[in-house]
Amino acid sequence: CIQNNYVGWLNGSKPGKPVMSPSVVKEWIAPIVKSEDRLFVFMVDNLRFDQWKIILSALEEYYHLEQEEIYCSILPSATQYARNAFFAGLMPSEIEKLFPKYWMNEDEEGTKNQYEAELLAEQLKRLGIDVKCGFHKILNLTAAKKLVDNLSNFMQNKLNVVVYNFVDMLSHSRTEMEVLKELADDEAAYRSLTLTWFEHSPLLDIIRVLAAKKIPVIFTTDHGSIKVQNPSKVIGDKNTNTNLRYKTGRNLQFEKQEVFEIRNPYDVFLPKANISSSFIFAKENRFFAYPNNFNYYVNYYRDTFQHGGISMEEMMIPFAYLKPR
């Protein structure tokens, strides 16, 4: 479905386009900001829809669900692209064109998502929303505890956005931590691990405080993840990116039937690192592996949760608006 419709959705030639990363703020968040005195938006990185449902079960003591939607992540279904697009309200190539200082390509050194607060401010300005907005990035437990301690300082902001990274760490670290590989052996275990994490996380402490102060919240994400099983051989050069579910670069060699190929990145509003750059996206539960060290690579990454490619688990993701009980 994505392969047949994606380009058409983006260039306007195919009807039935779903809400996608760049339109979430405009379509859903902006009207809520206008209708509420105060609002907290939690962008939990890498949150699958099934993981969201588990977190919702733990939230229901404090909040009731006012609105729940599924939106479609752009490709690549990875933070650098999807989350920047979400906050900017623009596709990646549009960000690069309009705000070159806020965009970094794959081959450039440095953090790829360091200007999200600025991109969101630009989007709110375009939408005519003039509010005091706090932007908080929680990349580890220390930062999370600090936010809990300083919550009262942010209560005067009409809008607070909290980017919360833990679920992403959970999925990335599965390869490094054999313990997690044992714990999260399948989807059900992964969901259960998500709940255990959430119930003991500072995020739940924040939710309790906000509920007591009768502040509504939004929960959403930038992309999900899929448990990968089958390797797909790819050959690139030394500048090819490392993600296992999408590749971009020059002269990529790959198994044509196993990927969605975009020869001209501009067709899907993606930047070109150089004139002959193309993108390929893994389909179903495949992951890219290089022919050298192939068996080692396959054993290491098979059964891990990855993102960046095309699947419902990566692309069909939650948006929820909750009001205090």
Coordinates of C-alpha atoms in Angstrom, one line a residue:
C1 CA 0.0 0.0 0.0
I2 CA 2.8 2.5 1.0
Q3 CA 4.8 1.6 -2.1
N4 CA 1.9 2.2 -4.4
N5 CA 0.6 5.4 -2.8
Y6 CA 3.4 7.2 -1.0
V7 CA 4.8 9.3 -3.9
G8 CA 1.2 10.1 -5.0
W9 CA 0.2 11.2 -1.5
L10 CA 3.1 13.6 -1.3
N11 CA 2.8 15.1 -4.7
G12 CA -1.0 15.4 -4.5
S13 CA -1.8 13.0 -7.3
K14 CA -3.3 10.3 -5.1
P15 CA -6.4 10.8 -3.0
G16 CA -6.9 9.5 0.5
K17 CA -3.6 10.9 2.0
P18 CA -3.5 10.3 5.7
V19 CA -2.4 12.8 8.3
M20 CA 1.4 12.6 8.1
S21 CA 4.3 13.8 10.3
P22 CA 4.4 17.4 8.9
S23 CA 0.7 18.0 9.4
V24 CA 0.1 16.8 13.0
V25 CA 0.8 20.1 14.7
K26 CA -1.4 22.0 12.2
E27 CA -4.3 19.5 12.1
W28 CA -4.6 18.3 15.7
I29 CA -2.3 20.1 18.1
A30 CA -3.0 23.7 17.0
P31 CA -6.8 23.6 17.6
I32 CA -6.2 22.1 21.1
V33 CA -3.6 24.8 22.0
K34 CA -6.3 27.3 21.1
S35 CA -9.0 25.7 23.2
E36 CA -7.0 25.0 26.4
D37 CA -5.4 27.3 28.9
R38 CA -2.4 25.1 29.3
L39 CA -1.2 22.0 27.5
F40 CA 1.7 19.5 27.8
V41 CA 2.7 17.6 24.6
F42 CA 4.7 14.4 25.2
M43 CA 6.6 13.3 22.1
V44 CA 7.8 9.8 23.2
D45 CA 10.4 8.8 20.7
N46 CA 9.9 5.4 19.0
L47 CA 6.5 4.5 20.5
R48 CA 4.6 1.8 18.6
F49 CA 0.8 1.9 18.7
D50 CA 0.7 -1.3 20.8
Q51 CA 3.1 0.1 23.3
W52 CA 1.0 3.3 23.5
K53 CA -2.1 1.2 24.4
I54 CA -0.1 -0.4 27.3
I55 CA 0.9 3.1 28.5
L56 CA -2.7 4.3 28.2
S57 CA -3.8 1.5 30.6
A58 CA -1.5 3.0 33.2
L59 CA -2.7 6.6 32.5
E60 CA -6.4 5.9 32.9
E61 CA -6.2 6.3 36.6
Y62 CA -5.4 10.0 36.1
Y63 CA -6.7 10.9 32.6
H64 CA -9.6 10.0 30.3
L65 CA -9.1 9.7 26.5
E66 CA -10.6 12.6 24.7
Q67 CA -9.3 11.9 21.2
E68 CA -7.2 9.1 19.7
E69 CA -5.8 9.0 16.2
I70 CA -3.4 7.1 14.1
Y71 CA -1.1 9.1 11.8
C72 CA 1.4 8.0 9.2
S73 CA 5.1 8.7 9.7
I74 CA 7.0 9.9 6.7
L75 CA 9.9 7.9 5.2
P76 CA 12.5 7.2 6.5
S77 CA 10.6 6.3 9.6
A78 CA 13.5 7.5 11.7
T79 CA 14.0 10.4 14.2
Q80 CA 16.3 12.6 12.0
Y81 CA 13.6 12.8 9.3
A82 CA 10.2 12.2 11.0
R83 CA 10.7 14.2 14.1
N84 CA 12.2 17.2 12.4
A85 CA 9.3 17.1 9.9
F86 CA 6.8 16.9 12.8
F87 CA 8.1 20.0 14.6
A88 CA 8.8 22.0 11.4
G89 CA 5.5 21.2 9.8
L90 CA 7.6 20.7 6.6
M91 CA 9.1 17.8 4.7
P92 CA 12.9 17.3 5.1
S93 CA 13.9 18.8 1.7
E94 CA 11.6 21.8 2.5
I95 CA 13.4 22.3 5.9
E96 CA 16.8 22.1 4.1
K97 CA 15.6 24.7 1.6
L98 CA 13.8 27.2 4.0
F99 CA 16.0 26.7 7.1
P100 CA 19.3 25.4 6.0
K101 CA 20.9 26.2 9.3
Y102 CA 18.5 23.9 11.1
W103 CA 19.0 20.8 8.8
M104 CA 22.0 18.4 8.7
N105 CA 22.4 15.7 6.2
E106 CA 23.4 12.1 6.9
D107 CA 27.0 12.6 6.0
E108 CA 27.5 15.7 8.2
E109 CA 29.0 15.5 11.6
G110 CA 26.8 16.5 14.6
T111 CA 23.4 16.0 16.2
K112 CA 20.7 15.8 13.7
N113 CA 17.8 16.9 15.8
Q114 CA 19.2 19.8 17.8
Y115 CA 17.0 22.6 16.3
E116 CA 13.5 21.1 17.0
A117 CA 12.5 24.0 19.4
E118 CA 13.4 26.5 16.7
L119 CA 11.6 24.6 14.0
L120 CA 8.5 24.4 16.2
A121 CA 8.7 28.1 17.0
E122 CA 8.8 28.8 13.2
Q123 CA 5.8 26.6 12.6
L124 CA 3.7 28.1 15.4
K125 CA 4.5 31.6 14.0
R126 CA 3.3 30.5 10.5
L127 CA 0.1 29.1 12.1
G128 CA -0.5 32.5 13.9
I129 CA -0.1 30.9 17.4
D130 CA 1.6 33.3 19.7
V131 CA 2.1 31.5 23.0
K132 CA 4.8 31.0 25.5
C133 CA 6.2 27.6 24.7
G134 CA 8.6 25.5 26.8
F135 CA 10.7 22.9 25.0
H136 CA 12.3 20.1 27.1
K137 CA 14.4 17.2 25.9
I138 CA 14.7 14.2 28.1
L139 CA 17.6 12.0 27.0
N140 CA 18.3 10.2 30.2
L141 CA 17.1 9.5 33.7
T142 CA 19.0 12.5 35.2
A143 CA 17.3 15.0 32.8
A144 CA 13.9 13.4 33.6
K145 CA 14.3 13.8 37.4
K146 CA 15.4 17.4 36.8
L147 CA 12.2 18.1 34.9
V148 CA 10.1 16.6 37.7
D149 CA 11.9 18.9 40.2
N150 CA 11.5 22.0 38.1
L151 CA 7.9 21.4 36.8
S152 CA 6.5 24.3 38.8
N153 CA 8.7 26.7 36.8
F154 CA 7.0 25.7 33.6
M155 CA 3.4 25.9 34.7
Q156 CA 3.0 29.4 33.4
N157 CA 3.8 28.4 29.8
K158 CA 0.6 27.9 27.8
L159 CA 2.3 25.1 25.9
N160 CA 5.1 22.8 27.0
V161 CA 6.6 20.2 24.7
V162 CA 8.6 17.3 26.2
V163 CA 10.6 15.1 23.9
Y164 CA 11.1 11.9 25.9
N165 CA 13.7 9.4 24.6
F166 CA 13.6 6.4 26.8
V167 CA 11.6 4.0 24.6
D168 CA 14.0 4.7 21.8
M169 CA 16.9 3.7 24.1
L170 CA 15.1 0.6 25.0
S171 CA 14.9 -0.5 21.3
H172 CA 18.4 0.6 20.2
S173 CA 20.0 -0.9 23.3
R174 CA 18.5 -4.3 22.6
T175 CA 21.5 -5.3 20.5
E176 CA 24.0 -4.1 23.1
M177 CA 22.3 -5.7 26.0
E178 CA 21.8 -9.4 25.8
V179 CA 19.7 -9.2 28.9
L180 CA 17.1 -7.2 27.0
K181 CA 17.2 -9.7 24.2
E182 CA 16.2 -12.3 26.7
L183 CA 13.6 -10.1 28.3
A184 CA 12.0 -8.7 25.2
D185 CA 12.1 -11.8 23.1
D186 CA 8.8 -11.1 21.4
E187 CA 6.3 -8.3 20.9
A188 CA 4.3 -9.2 24.1
A189 CA 7.5 -9.1 26.2
Y190 CA 8.4 -5.8 24.6
R191 CA 5.0 -4.4 25.6
S192 CA 5.3 -5.7 29.1
L193 CA 8.8 -4.2 29.4
T194 CA 7.4 -0.9 28.2
L195 CA 4.8 -1.0 31.0
T196 CA 7.4 -1.9 33.6
W197 CA 9.5 1.0 32.4
F198 CA 6.6 3.5 32.4
E199 CA 5.3 2.6 35.8
H200 CA 8.7 3.2 37.4
S201 CA 9.7 6.2 35.2
P202 CA 9.8 9.9 36.1
L203 CA 7.4 10.4 33.2
L204 CA 4.6 8.9 35.4
D205 CA 5.6 11.3 38.2
I206 CA 5.2 14.2 35.8
I207 CA 1.8 12.9 34.7
R208 CA 0.6 12.7 38.3
V209 CA 1.5 16.3 39.0
L210 CA -0.1 17.5 35.8
A211 CA -3.3 15.5 36.5
A212 CA -3.5 17.1 40.0
K213 CA -3.2 20.5 38.4
K214 CA -5.9 19.6 35.9
I215 CA -3.6 20.2 32.9
P216 CA -4.5 18.2 29.7
V217 CA -1.8 16.3 27.9
I218 CA -1.1 15.0 24.4
F219 CA 0.9 11.8 23.8
T220 CA 2.4 11.1 20.4
T221 CA 5.6 9.8 18.8
D222 CA 7.7 10.2 15.7
H223 CA 7.9 6.6 14.5
G224 CA 7.5 3.1 15.8
S225 CA 9.7 0.0 15.3
I226 CA 9.5 -3.5 13.9
K227 CA 11.1 -6.8 15.0
V228 CA 13.4 -7.7 12.1
Q229 CA 13.9 -11.3 10.9
N230 CA 15.2 -11.6 7.3
P231 CA 18.4 -10.1 6.0
S232 CA 18.5 -8.3 2.6
K233 CA 21.9 -7.9 1.0
V234 CA 23.1 -4.4 0.2
I235 CA 26.4 -3.0 -1.0
G236 CA 27.2 0.7 -0.5
D237 CA 30.3 2.9 -0.2
K238 CA 32.0 4.2 2.9
N239 CA 29.6 7.1 3.1
T240 CA 26.4 5.0 3.2
N241 CA 24.5 5.5 6.4
T242 CA 24.3 2.8 9.1
N243 CA 20.6 2.4 9.7
L244 CA 19.4 -1.2 9.1
R245 CA 16.0 -0.3 7.6
Y246 CA 16.9 2.3 5.1
K247 CA 20.0 3.3 3.1
T248 CA 20.9 6.4 1.3
G249 CA 24.0 6.9 -0.9
R250 CA 25.5 6.6 -4.3
N251 CA 25.6 3.4 -6.4
L252 CA 23.7 1.3 -3.9
Q253 CA 23.4 -2.4 -5.0
F254 CA 20.5 -4.3 -3.5
E255 CA 17.8 -7.0 -4.1
K256 CA 15.2 -5.0 -6.1
Q257 CA 12.2 -7.0 -5.0
E258 CA 12.9 -6.6 -1.3
V259 CA 13.0 -2.8 -1.2
F260 CA 11.1 0.3 -2.1
E261 CA 13.6 2.3 -4.1
I262 CA 13.4 6.1 -4.5
R263 CA 15.9 7.1 -7.3
N264 CA 15.3 10.8 -7.0
P265 CA 14.9 11.8 -3.3
Y266 CA 13.2 15.0 -4.3
D267 CA 10.2 12.9 -5.5
V268 CA 9.5 12.2 -1.8
F269 CA 10.8 15.6 -0.4
L270 CA 14.0 14.2 0.9
P271 CA 17.4 16.0 0.6
K272 CA 20.1 14.8 -1.6
A273 CA 23.6 14.6 -0.1
N274 CA 24.9 14.6 -3.6
I275 CA 23.7 14.6 -7.2
S276 CA 23.4 10.8 -7.6
S277 CA 22.0 10.0 -4.1
S278 CA 19.1 7.6 -3.9
F279 CA 17.1 6.0 -1.0
I280 CA 16.1 2.4 -0.4
F281 CA 13.7 1.3 2.3
A282 CA 13.4 -2.2 3.7
K283 CA 9.9 -3.8 3.5
E284 CA 8.1 -6.2 5.8
N285 CA 10.5 -7.6 8.5
R286 CA 13.7 -7.3 6.5
F287 CA 17.0 -5.6 7.5
F288 CA 19.9 -4.6 5.4
A289 CA 23.2 -6.5 5.8
Y290 CA 26.5 -6.2 4.0
P291 CA 27.9 -9.3 2.2
N292 CA 31.2 -9.1 4.2
N293 CA 30.7 -10.4 7.7
F294 CA 27.1 -11.4 6.5
N295 CA 26.5 -14.2 9.0
Y296 CA 27.9 -12.4 12.0
Y297 CA 25.7 -9.4 11.1
V298 CA 22.6 -11.5 10.6
N299 CA 23.0 -13.3 14.0
Y300 CA 23.7 -10.1 15.8
Y301 CA 20.7 -8.1 14.5
R302 CA 18.0 -10.7 13.8
D303 CA 15.1 -10.4 16.3
T304 CA 16.0 -6.9 17.3
F305 CA 13.6 -3.9 17.0
Q306 CA 14.6 -1.5 14.2
H307 CA 13.0 1.4 12.4
G308 CA 13.5 3.6 9.3
G309 CA 11.7 1.4 6.8
I310 CA 8.2 0.5 5.7
S311 CA 5.8 -1.4 8.0
M312 CA 2.6 -0.7 9.9
E313 CA 4.5 -1.0 13.1
E314 CA 7.0 1.7 12.1
M315 CA 4.6 4.0 10.3
M316 CA 1.1 3.8 11.8
I317 CA 1.6 5.6 15.0
P318 CA -0.4 7.1 17.9
F319 CA -1.7 10.6 18.7
A320 CA -3.8 11.0 21.8
Y321 CA -5.4 13.9 23.6
L322 CA -6.2 13.3 27.3
K323 CA -8.1 15.3 29.9
P324 CA -7.6 15.0 33.7
R325 CA -10.2 12.9 35.6

